[in-house]
Amino acid sequence: MVKYPTGSVVPLRAAQRPGEKAVLKKASFSDRGMTLEQQINESNQYYLDERIAVVHKKPTPIQIVKVDYPKRSRAVIREAYFRQASTTDYNGVYRGYYLDFEAKETRNKTSFPLKNFHEHQILHLQQCLEQEGICFALIGFMTLDRYFVTPASFLIQAWQTWKAAGKSSLTLAEIEASSFEIKSGFRPTLPYLKAVDQIIADRKLEHGNK
Amino acid sequence: MVKYPTGSVVPLRAAQRPGEKAVLKKASFSDRGMTLEQQINESNQYYLDERIAVVHKKPTPIQIVKVDYPKRSRAVIREAYFRQASTTDYNGVYRGYYLDFEAKETRNKTSFPLKNFHEHQILHLQQCLEQEGICFALIGFMTLDRYFVTPASFLIQAWQTWKAAGKSSLTLAEIEASSFEIKSGFRPTLPYLKAVDQIIADRKLEHGNK
């Protein structure tokens, strides 16, 4: 086990078999057994600690039905249900820019199924885009250890094509062509703000050409 | 009962006693029995419907301990606890600006106790302010039916004075002097973006004078 600066403890599989060269070679960050969500949370903690950006994951929305208040101890929720979120999972602020994104991981190797998104998430990204937010999806091809920041404008278009023409997946090549690839690293684990900088630069260029 | 455009049903007390002039005169929006949170949620819905801004309340963070998965029905949370939020309750995007605020109501008539804020909320406002977000508190004096948008910079200062000098309340006069008052109305219920426009204008002026 390795204790990381942010305080999370992650198993480092390679370290368990130090003699095996093949295993050591494959010791990438996805090998640490972290989900995409864990990687993003670690990155957000790093960005927060370094005063680079303030981005948080929103809590899961819960509909609470019954709460017990036992004597001398804190309230216990005894009946509750998961509700569908009306927004994306992450938002925050970076150098005056509003950031809004959804994280999706897939174990597919060649394509990303659009059904991973809910319609209200696409709608929310569209609404935030209208308000000039920086909106995107962070798509993780977990078995490939490849991560993409896909601008919301492209996603919305793909979603509409799906609904109109029935094309329900994005190929990896389409994602490569439309997105900014980010390499998983150490601090931060997923440096997605590098892609955000590109989106901001592209937008400035666009506005300048108007 | 009156059905409002946003779909919420609110008792209109004045309508129950149409003959009494004094009661009719007092038929303000606080008389509708709405909490500050309900008023903000209605306002956010209005802003969203009119494509003016995208602001949502974050779900309450819950620590889930036990979930049942009954056959043929959805998952039931059987044991869970309330966790303390690490951020404020509301954030969103408005014309490219990141908004972040906390709503607090009091039944006091002359002062607002600072202990209504948690330290991590003040810290979060400070972090977002550093990233150039538009950060504030929406303070409701419910018995007076008066509402204030109090800039985070002032709140943070007041919080520090409390910690250093033990002054644990803001007087109504201090809030009046430091804040933008907003009048509750119909659509939106609480037009807090008017105050946000002022904060934006003030900030532009400040940057211009640099």
Coordinates of N, CA, C and O in Angstrom, one line a residue, chain A residues 2-173:
Chain A
V2 N 0.4 2.2 -0.7 CA 1.2 3.5 -0.8 C 0.3 4.6 -0.4 O -0.8 4.7 -0.8
K3 N 0.8 5.4 0.5 CA 0.0 6.6 1.0 C 0.3 7.8 0.1 O 1.4 8.2 0.0
Y4 N -0.7 8.3 -0.5 CA -0.6 9.4 -1.4 C -0.7 10.7 -0.7 O -1.4 10.8 0.3
P5 N -0.2 11.8 -1.3 CA -0.2 13.1 -0.6 C -1.6 13.6 -0.2 O -1.8 14.2 0.8
T6 N -2.6 13.2 -1.0 CA -3.9 13.7 -0.7 C -4.6 12.9 0.4 O -5.7 13.2 0.8
G7 N -3.9 11.9 0.9 CA -4.5 11.2 2.0 C -5.2 9.9 1.6 O -5.6 9.1 2.5
S8 N -5.4 9.6 0.3 CA -6.1 8.4 0.0 C -5.1 7.3 -0.1 O -3.9 7.5 -0.5
V9 N -5.6 6.1 0.2 CA -4.7 5.0 0.1 C -5.1 4.1 -1.0 O -6.3 3.7 -1.1
V10 N -4.2 3.8 -1.9 CA -4.5 3.0 -3.1 C -3.5 1.8 -3.2 O -2.3 2.0 -3.0
P11 N -4.1 0.7 -3.5 CA -3.2 -0.5 -3.7 C -2.3 -0.3 -4.9 O -2.8 0.1 -6.0
L12 N -1.0 -0.5 -4.8 CA -0.1 -0.5 -6.0 C 0.2 -1.9 -6.3 O 1.1 -2.5 -5.7
R13 N -0.5 -2.4 -7.3 CA -0.4 -3.9 -7.6 C 1.0 -4.3 -7.9 O 1.5 -5.3 -7.5
A14 N 1.7 -3.4 -8.7 CA 3.1 -3.8 -9.1 C 4.0 -4.1 -8.0 O 4.8 -5.0 -8.0
A15 N 3.8 -3.3 -6.9 CA 4.7 -3.4 -5.8 C 4.6 -4.7 -5.1 O 5.5 -5.2 -4.3
Q16 N 3.5 -5.4 -5.3 CA 3.3 -6.7 -4.6 C 4.1 -7.8 -5.2 O 4.3 -8.8 -4.6
R17 N 4.5 -7.6 -6.5 CA 5.3 -8.6 -7.1 C 6.5 -7.9 -7.7 O 6.7 -7.8 -9.0
P18 N 7.5 -7.5 -6.9 CA 8.6 -6.7 -7.4 C 9.5 -7.4 -8.3 O 10.2 -6.8 -9.1
G19 N 9.5 -8.7 -8.3 CA 10.4 -9.4 -9.2 C 10.0 -9.5 -10.7 O 10.8 -9.7 -11.6
E20 N 8.7 -9.3 -10.9 CA 8.2 -9.6 -12.3 C 8.2 -8.3 -13.1 O 7.5 -7.4 -12.9
K21 N 9.1 -8.4 -14.1 CA 9.4 -7.2 -14.9 C 8.1 -6.8 -15.7 O 7.8 -5.6 -15.8
A22 N 7.5 -7.8 -16.3 CA 6.3 -7.5 -17.1 C 5.2 -6.7 -16.3 O 4.6 -5.8 -16.8
V23 N 5.1 -7.1 -15.0 CA 4.1 -6.5 -14.2 C 4.5 -5.0 -13.9 O 3.7 -4.1 -14.0
L24 N 5.8 -4.9 -13.6 CA 6.3 -3.5 -13.2 C 6.1 -2.6 -14.4 O 5.7 -1.5 -14.3
K25 N 6.3 -3.1 -15.6 CA 6.2 -2.3 -16.8 C 4.7 -1.8 -17.0 O 4.5 -0.7 -17.5
K26 N 3.8 -2.6 -16.6 CA 2.4 -2.3 -16.7 C 1.9 -1.4 -15.6 O 0.7 -1.2 -15.5
A27 N 2.8 -1.0 -14.7 CA 2.3 -0.3 -13.5 C 1.9 1.2 -13.9 O 2.5 2.1 -13.5
S28 N 0.8 1.3 -14.7 CA 0.3 2.6 -15.0 C -0.7 3.0 -13.9 O -0.9 2.2 -13.0
F29 N -1.3 4.2 -14.0 CA -2.1 4.6 -13.0 C -3.5 3.9 -12.9 O -4.1 3.7 -11.9
S30 N -3.9 3.4 -14.1 CA -5.1 2.6 -14.1 C -4.9 1.3 -13.3 O -5.8 0.7 -12.7
D31 N -3.6 0.8 -13.3 CA -3.2 -0.3 -12.5 C -3.4 -0.1 -11.0 O -3.4 -1.1 -10.2
R32 N -3.4 1.1 -10.6 CA -3.6 1.4 -9.2 C -5.0 1.0 -8.7 O -5.4 1.1 -7.6
G33 N -5.9 0.6 -9.7 CA -7.2 0.2 -9.4 C -8.1 1.3 -9.1 O -9.2 1.2 -8.4
M34 N -7.8 2.5 -9.5 CA -8.7 3.7 -9.3 C -9.7 3.8 -10.3 O -9.5 3.7 -11.5
T35 N -10.9 4.1 -9.9 CA -12.0 4.4 -10.9 C -11.7 5.8 -11.4 O -10.9 6.6 -10.9
L36 N -12.4 6.1 -12.5 CA -12.3 7.4 -13.1 C -12.7 8.5 -12.1 O -12.0 9.5 -11.9
E37 N -13.8 8.2 -11.3 CA -14.2 9.2 -10.3 C -13.1 9.4 -9.2 O -12.9 10.6 -8.9
Q38 N -12.5 8.4 -8.8 CA -11.4 8.5 -7.8 C -10.3 9.4 -8.4 O -9.7 10.3 -7.7
Q39 N -9.9 9.2 -9.6 CA -8.9 9.9 -10.3 C -9.2 11.4 -10.4 O -8.4 12.3 -10.2
I40 N -10.5 11.7 -10.7 CA -10.9 13.1 -10.8 C -11.0 13.7 -9.4 O -10.5 14.9 -9.3
N41 N -11.5 13.0 -8.5 CA -11.5 13.5 -7.1 C -10.1 13.9 -6.6 O -9.9 14.9 -6.0
E42 N -9.1 13.0 -6.9 CA -7.8 13.3 -6.5 C -7.2 14.5 -7.2 O -6.5 15.4 -6.6
S43 N -7.5 14.6 -8.5 CA -7.1 15.8 -9.2 C -7.7 17.1 -8.7 O -7.0 18.1 -8.6
N44 N -9.0 17.0 -8.4 CA -9.7 18.2 -7.8 C -9.1 18.6 -6.5 O -9.0 19.8 -6.2
Q45 N -8.7 17.6 -5.7 CA -8.1 17.9 -4.4 C -6.8 18.6 -4.6 O -6.4 19.6 -3.9
Y46 N -6.0 18.1 -5.6 CA -4.7 18.7 -5.9 C -4.9 20.2 -6.4 O -4.3 21.1 -5.9
Y47 N -5.9 20.4 -7.3 CA -6.1 21.7 -7.8 C -6.6 22.7 -6.7 O -6.3 23.8 -6.7
L48 N -7.4 22.1 -5.8 CA -7.8 22.9 -4.6 C -6.7 23.3 -3.7 O -6.5 24.5 -3.4
D49 N -5.9 22.3 -3.4 CA -4.7 22.5 -2.5 C -3.7 23.5 -3.0 O -3.2 24.3 -2.3
E50 N -3.5 23.4 -4.4 CA -2.6 24.3 -5.0 C -3.2 25.6 -5.4 O -2.6 26.4 -6.1
R51 N -4.5 25.8 -5.1 CA -5.2 27.1 -5.4 C -5.2 27.3 -6.9 O -5.1 28.5 -7.3
I52 N -5.4 26.3 -7.6 CA -5.5 26.4 -9.1 C -7.0 26.5 -9.6 O -7.3 27.2 -10.5
A53 N -7.8 25.7 -8.9 CA -9.3 25.7 -9.3 C -10.1 25.2 -8.1 O -9.5 24.5 -7.3
V54 N -11.3 25.5 -8.1 CA -12.3 24.9 -7.1 C -13.3 24.1 -7.8 O -14.3 24.7 -8.4
V55 N -13.2 22.8 -7.8 CA -14.1 21.9 -8.5 C -14.5 20.8 -7.5 O -13.6 20.2 -6.9
H56 N -15.8 20.6 -7.4 CA -16.3 19.6 -6.5 C -17.3 18.7 -7.2 O -18.0 19.1 -8.1
K57 N -17.3 17.4 -6.7 CA -18.3 16.5 -7.2 C -19.6 16.8 -6.4 O -19.5 17.0 -5.2
K58 N -20.7 16.8 -7.1 CA -22.0 17.0 -6.4 C -22.4 15.8 -5.7 O -22.2 14.7 -6.2
P59 N -23.0 15.9 -4.5 CA -23.5 14.7 -3.8 C -24.6 14.0 -4.6 O -25.3 14.6 -5.4
T60 N -24.7 12.7 -4.4 CA -25.8 12.0 -5.1 C -27.1 12.4 -4.5 O -27.3 12.5 -3.3
P61 N -28.1 12.8 -5.4 CA -29.4 13.2 -4.8 C -30.2 12.0 -4.2 O -30.4 11.0 -4.9
I62 N -30.7 12.2 -3.1 CA -31.4 11.2 -2.3 C -32.8 11.7 -1.9 O -32.9 12.9 -1.5
Q63 N -33.8 10.9 -2.1 CA -35.1 11.3 -1.5 C -35.3 10.6 -0.2 O -35.4 9.4 -0.1
I64 N -35.4 11.4 0.8 CA -35.4 10.9 2.2 C -36.9 10.7 2.6 O -37.7 11.6 2.5
V65 N -37.2 9.5 3.1 CA -38.6 9.2 3.5 C -38.8 9.1 5.0 O -39.7 9.6 5.5
K66 N -37.8 8.5 5.7 CA -38.0 8.3 7.1 C -36.6 8.5 7.8 O -35.6 8.0 7.4
V67 N -36.7 9.3 8.9 CA -35.5 9.5 9.6 C -35.7 9.3 11.1 O -36.8 9.7 11.6
D68 N -34.9 8.5 11.8 CA -35.0 8.3 13.2 C -34.0 9.2 13.9 O -32.9 9.5 13.4
Y69 N -34.5 9.7 15.1 CA -33.6 10.6 15.9 C -33.4 9.9 17.3 O -34.1 10.1 18.2
P70 N -32.5 8.9 17.3 CA -32.2 8.2 18.6 C -31.7 9.1 19.6 O -31.0 10.1 19.3
K71 N -32.0 8.9 20.9 CA -31.5 9.7 22.0 C -30.0 9.6 22.0 O -29.4 8.5 21.8
R72 N -29.4 10.7 22.3 CA -27.9 10.8 22.5 C -27.1 10.3 21.3 O -25.9 10.0 21.4
S73 N -27.7 10.3 20.1 CA -26.8 10.0 19.0 C -27.5 10.7 17.8 O -28.6 11.2 17.8
R74 N -26.7 10.8 16.7 CA -27.1 11.6 15.5 C -28.3 10.9 14.7 O -28.5 9.7 14.8
A75 N -28.9 11.7 13.9 CA -30.1 11.2 13.1 C -29.7 10.1 12.2 O -28.6 10.1 11.6
V76 N -30.5 9.1 12.1 CA -30.3 8.0 11.2 C -31.4 8.0 10.1 O -32.6 8.0 10.4
I77 N -31.0 8.0 8.8 CA -31.9 7.8 7.7 C -32.3 6.4 7.6 O -31.4 5.5 7.4
R78 N -33.6 6.0 7.7 CA -34.0 4.6 7.7 C -34.7 4.2 6.4 O -34.8 3.0 6.2
E79 N -35.2 5.2 5.7 CA -35.7 4.9 4.4 C -35.5 6.0 3.4 O -35.9 7.2 3.7
A80 N -34.8 5.7 2.3 CA -34.5 6.7 1.3 C -34.3 6.1 0.0 O -34.0 4.9 -0.1
Y81 N -34.4 6.9 -1.1 CA -34.3 6.3 -2.4 C -33.3 7.2 -3.2 O -33.3 8.4 -3.0
F82 N -32.7 6.6 -4.2 CA -31.8 7.3 -5.1 C -32.7 8.1 -6.1 O -33.7 7.5 -6.6
R83 N -32.4 9.4 -6.3 CA -33.1 10.1 -7.3 C -32.2 10.4 -8.5 O -31.0 10.3 -8.4
Q84 N -32.8 10.6 -9.7 CA -31.9 10.9 -10.8 C -31.5 12.4 -10.7 O -32.2 13.3 -10.5
A85 N -30.2 12.6 -10.9 CA -29.6 13.9 -10.9 C -30.1 14.8 -12.0 O -30.3 14.2 -13.1
S86 N -30.4 16.0 -11.8 CA -30.9 16.9 -12.9 C -29.7 17.6 -13.6 O -29.9 18.4 -14.5
T87 N -28.5 17.4 -13.1 CA -27.4 18.1 -13.6 C -26.2 17.1 -13.9 O -26.5 15.9 -13.8
T88 N -25.1 17.6 -14.2 CA -23.9 16.8 -14.3 C -23.3 16.6 -12.9 O -23.7 17.2 -11.9
D89 N -22.2 15.8 -12.8 CA -21.6 15.5 -11.5 C -20.7 16.5 -11.0 O -20.5 16.6 -9.8
Y90 N -20.0 17.2 -11.9 CA -18.9 18.1 -11.4 C -19.2 19.5 -11.9 O -19.5 19.7 -13.1
N91 N -18.9 20.5 -11.1 CA -18.8 21.9 -11.6 C -18.0 22.7 -10.6 O -17.6 22.2 -9.5
G92 N -17.6 23.9 -11.1 CA -16.7 24.7 -10.3 C -16.2 25.9 -11.0 O -16.7 26.3 -12.0
V93 N -15.1 26.5 -10.5 CA -14.6 27.7 -11.0 C -13.1 27.7 -11.2 O -12.4 27.1 -10.3
Y94 N -12.6 28.2 -12.3 CA -11.2 28.2 -12.7 C -10.9 29.5 -13.4 O -11.4 29.8 -14.4
R95 N -10.1 30.4 -12.7 CA -9.7 31.7 -13.3 C -10.9 32.5 -13.9 O -10.8 33.0 -15.0
G96 N -12.0 32.5 -13.1 CA -13.1 33.2 -13.6 C -14.1 32.5 -14.5 O -15.2 32.9 -14.8
Y97 N -13.7 31.3 -14.9 CA -14.5 30.5 -15.8 C -15.3 29.5 -15.1 O -14.8 28.9 -14.1
Y98 N -16.6 29.3 -15.5 CA -17.4 28.3 -14.9 C -17.2 27.0 -15.6 O -17.2 26.9 -16.9
L99 N -16.8 26.0 -14.9 CA -16.6 24.6 -15.5 C -17.8 23.7 -15.1 O -18.3 23.7 -14.0
D100 N -18.1 22.9 -16.1 CA -19.2 21.9 -15.8 C -18.9 20.7 -16.7 O -18.8 20.8 -17.9
F101 N -18.9 19.5 -16.0 CA -18.6 18.3 -16.8 C -19.2 17.1 -16.1 O -19.5 17.0 -15.0
E102 N -19.3 16.1 -17.0 CA -19.7 14.8 -16.6 C -18.6 13.8 -16.9 O -17.9 13.9 -17.9
A103 N -18.4 12.9 -16.0 CA -17.3 11.9 -16.2 C -18.0 10.5 -16.5 O -18.9 10.1 -15.9
K104 N -17.4 9.9 -17.6 CA -18.0 8.6 -18.0 C -16.8 7.6 -18.3 O -15.9 8.0 -19.0
E105 N -16.9 6.5 -17.7 CA -15.9 5.5 -18.1 C -16.5 4.3 -18.8 O -17.7 4.0 -18.7
T106 N -15.7 3.7 -19.7 CA -16.1 2.6 -20.4 C -15.0 1.5 -20.4 O -13.8 1.9 -20.3
R107 N -15.4 0.3 -20.5 CA -14.4 -0.8 -20.7 C -14.3 -1.2 -22.1 O -13.4 -2.1 -22.5
N108 N -15.1 -0.6 -23.0 CA -15.0 -0.8 -24.4 C -13.6 -0.4 -24.9 O -13.0 0.5 -24.2
K109 N -13.1 -0.9 -26.0 CA -11.8 -0.5 -26.5 C -11.9 0.3 -27.8 O -10.9 0.9 -28.2
T110 N -13.0 0.2 -28.5 CA -13.1 0.9 -29.8 C -14.2 1.9 -30.0 O -14.2 2.6 -30.9
S111 N -15.1 1.9 -29.0 CA -16.2 2.9 -29.1 C -16.8 3.3 -27.8 O -16.6 2.6 -26.8
F112 N -17.5 4.4 -27.8 CA -18.2 4.8 -26.6 C -19.7 4.9 -26.8 O -20.1 5.7 -27.7
P113 N -20.5 4.1 -26.1 CA -21.9 4.2 -26.3 C -22.6 5.4 -25.7 O -22.3 5.7 -24.5
L114 N -23.3 6.1 -26.5 CA -23.9 7.4 -26.1 C -25.0 7.2 -25.0 O -25.3 8.2 -24.3
K115 N -25.5 6.0 -24.9 CA -26.5 5.8 -23.9 C -25.9 5.9 -22.5 O -26.7 6.0 -21.5
N116 N -24.6 6.0 -22.3 CA -24.0 6.3 -21.0 C -24.4 7.7 -20.5 O -24.4 8.0 -19.3
F117 N -24.9 8.6 -21.4 CA -25.4 9.9 -21.0 C -26.9 9.8 -20.8 O -27.6 9.1 -21.6
H118 N -27.4 10.6 -19.8 CA -28.8 10.7 -19.7 C -29.2 12.0 -20.5 O -28.4 12.9 -20.5
E119 N -30.4 12.0 -21.0 CA -30.9 13.2 -21.7 C -30.8 14.5 -20.9 O -30.4 15.5 -21.5
H120 N -31.1 14.4 -19.6 CA -31.1 15.7 -18.8 C -29.7 16.2 -18.7 O -29.4 17.3 -18.4
Q121 N -28.7 15.3 -18.7 CA -27.3 15.7 -18.6 C -26.9 16.5 -19.9 O -26.2 17.5 -19.8
I122 N -27.3 16.0 -21.0 CA -27.1 16.7 -22.3 C -27.8 18.0 -22.3 O -27.2 19.1 -22.7
L123 N -29.0 18.1 -21.8 CA -29.8 19.3 -21.7 C -29.0 20.3 -20.8 O -28.9 21.5 -21.1
H124 N -28.6 19.8 -19.7 CA -27.9 20.7 -18.7 C -26.6 21.3 -19.3 O -26.3 22.5 -19.2
L125 N -25.8 20.4 -20.0 CA -24.6 20.9 -20.7 C -25.0 22.0 -21.7 O -24.3 23.0 -21.8
Q126 N -26.1 21.8 -22.4 CA -26.5 22.8 -23.4 C -26.9 24.1 -22.7 O -26.5 25.2 -23.2
Q127 N -27.6 24.0 -21.6 CA -28.0 25.2 -20.9 C -26.8 26.0 -20.4 O -26.7 27.2 -20.4
C128 N -25.8 25.2 -19.9 CA -24.6 25.9 -19.3 C -23.7 26.5 -20.4 O -23.1 27.6 -20.3
L129 N -23.7 25.8 -21.6 CA -23.0 26.3 -22.7 C -23.6 27.6 -23.2 O -22.9 28.6 -23.5
E130 N -24.9 27.7 -23.2 CA -25.6 29.0 -23.5 C -25.2 30.1 -22.6 O -25.2 31.3 -23.0
Q131 N -24.9 29.8 -21.4 CA -24.4 30.8 -20.4 C -22.9 31.0 -20.4 O -22.3 31.5 -19.5
E132 N -22.3 30.5 -21.5 CA -20.8 30.6 -21.7 C -20.0 29.9 -20.7 O -18.8 30.3 -20.4
G133 N -20.5 28.8 -20.2 CA -19.7 28.0 -19.3 C -18.7 27.1 -20.2 O -18.9 27.0 -21.4
I134 N -17.7 26.6 -19.5 CA -16.8 25.6 -20.2 C -17.3 24.2 -19.9 O -17.2 23.8 -18.8
C135 N -17.9 23.6 -20.9 CA -18.7 22.4 -20.6 C -18.1 21.2 -21.4 O -17.8 21.4 -22.6
F136 N -18.0 20.1 -20.8 CA -17.4 18.9 -21.5 C -17.7 17.6 -20.8 O -18.3 17.6 -19.7
A137 N -17.3 16.5 -21.4 CA -17.3 15.2 -20.8 C -15.9 14.8 -20.6 O -15.0 15.0 -21.5
L138 N -15.6 14.1 -19.5 CA -14.3 13.5 -19.4 C -14.5 12.0 -19.5 O -15.1 11.3 -18.7
I139 N -14.1 11.5 -20.7 CA -14.4 10.1 -21.0 C -13.1 9.2 -20.8 O -12.0 9.6 -21.3
G140 N -13.3 8.2 -20.0 CA -12.1 7.3 -19.8 C -12.3 5.9 -20.4 O -13.3 5.2 -20.1
F141 N -11.4 5.6 -21.3 CA -11.3 4.2 -21.8 C -10.4 3.5 -20.9 O -9.2 3.5 -21.0
M142 N -11.0 2.8 -19.9 CA -10.3 2.3 -18.7 C -9.3 1.2 -19.1 O -8.2 1.2 -18.5
T143 N -9.7 0.3 -20.0 CA -8.8 -0.8 -20.3 C -7.6 -0.3 -21.2 O -6.6 -0.9 -21.2
L144 N -7.8 0.8 -21.9 CA -6.7 1.4 -22.7 C -5.9 2.4 -21.9 O -4.8 2.8 -22.3
D145 N -6.4 2.8 -20.7 CA -5.7 3.9 -19.9 C -5.6 5.1 -20.7 O -4.6 5.8 -20.7
R146 N -6.7 5.5 -21.5 CA -6.7 6.7 -22.3 C -7.9 7.5 -21.8 O -9.0 7.1 -21.6
Y147 N -7.7 8.9 -21.7 CA -8.7 9.8 -21.2 C -8.8 11.0 -22.1 O -7.8 11.5 -22.6
F148 N -10.1 11.3 -22.3 CA -10.4 12.4 -23.3 C -11.3 13.5 -22.7 O -12.2 13.1 -22.0
V149 N -11.0 14.7 -23.0 CA -11.9 15.8 -22.6 C -12.6 16.1 -23.9 O -12.0 16.6 -24.9
T150 N -13.9 15.8 -24.0 CA -14.7 16.0 -25.2 C -15.6 17.2 -25.0 O -16.5 17.2 -24.1
P151 N -15.5 18.2 -25.8 CA -16.3 19.4 -25.6 C -17.8 19.1 -25.8 O -18.2 18.3 -26.6
A152 N -18.6 19.8 -25.0 CA -20.0 19.6 -24.9 C -20.7 19.8 -26.3 O -21.6 19.1 -26.7
S153 N -20.1 20.8 -27.0 CA -20.7 21.1 -28.3 C -20.7 19.9 -29.2 O -21.7 19.6 -29.9
F154 N -19.6 19.2 -29.2 CA -19.5 18.0 -30.0 C -20.5 16.9 -29.6 O -21.1 16.2 -30.3
L155 N -20.5 16.7 -28.2 CA -21.4 15.7 -27.6 C -22.8 15.9 -27.9 O -23.6 15.0 -28.2
I156 N -23.3 17.2 -27.8 CA -24.7 17.5 -28.1 C -25.0 17.2 -29.5 O -26.1 16.6 -29.8
Q157 N -24.1 17.5 -30.4 CA -24.3 17.2 -31.8 C -24.4 15.7 -32.0 O -25.3 15.2 -32.8
A158 N -23.5 14.9 -31.4 CA -23.5 13.5 -31.5 C -24.8 12.9 -31.0 O -25.4 12.0 -31.5
W159 N -25.3 13.5 -29.9 CA -26.5 13.0 -29.2 C -27.7 13.3 -30.2 O -28.6 12.4 -30.4
Q160 N -27.7 14.4 -30.8 CA -28.8 14.7 -31.8 C -28.8 13.8 -33.0 O -29.8 13.4 -33.5
T161 N -27.6 13.5 -33.5 CA -27.4 12.6 -34.6 C -27.9 11.2 -34.2 O -28.6 10.5 -35.0
W162 N -27.7 10.8 -33.0 CA -28.2 9.5 -32.5 C -29.7 9.5 -32.5 O -30.3 8.6 -33.1
K163 N -30.3 10.5 -32.0 CA -31.8 10.6 -31.9 C -32.4 10.7 -33.3 O -33.4 10.1 -33.5
A164 N -31.7 11.4 -34.2 CA -32.2 11.6 -35.6 C -31.9 10.4 -36.5 O -32.8 9.9 -37.3
A165 N -30.7 9.8 -36.4 CA -30.3 8.9 -37.3 C -29.9 7.5 -36.7 O -29.5 6.6 -37.4
G166 N -30.1 7.4 -35.4 CA -29.9 6.1 -34.8 C -28.4 5.6 -34.6 O -28.2 4.5 -34.2
K167 N -27.5 6.6 -34.8 CA -26.1 6.2 -34.6 C -25.7 6.3 -33.1 O -25.5 7.4 -32.6
S168 N -25.7 5.2 -32.4 CA -25.7 5.2 -30.9 C -24.3 5.2 -30.2 O -24.2 5.2 -29.0
S169 N -23.3 5.1 -31.0 CA -21.9 5.1 -30.5 C -21.0 6.1 -31.1 O -21.2 6.4 -32.3
L170 N -20.0 6.5 -30.4 CA -18.9 7.3 -31.0 C -17.8 6.3 -31.1 O -17.4 5.6 -30.1
T171 N -17.1 6.3 -32.2 CA -15.9 5.5 -32.4 C -14.8 6.1 -31.6 O -14.8 7.4 -31.4
L172 N -13.8 5.4 -31.3 CA -12.6 5.9 -30.6 C -12.0 7.0 -31.6 O -11.5 8.0 -31.1
A173 N -11.9 6.7 -32.8 CA -11.4 7.6 -33.8 C -12.1 8.9 -33.8 O -11.5 10.0 -33.9

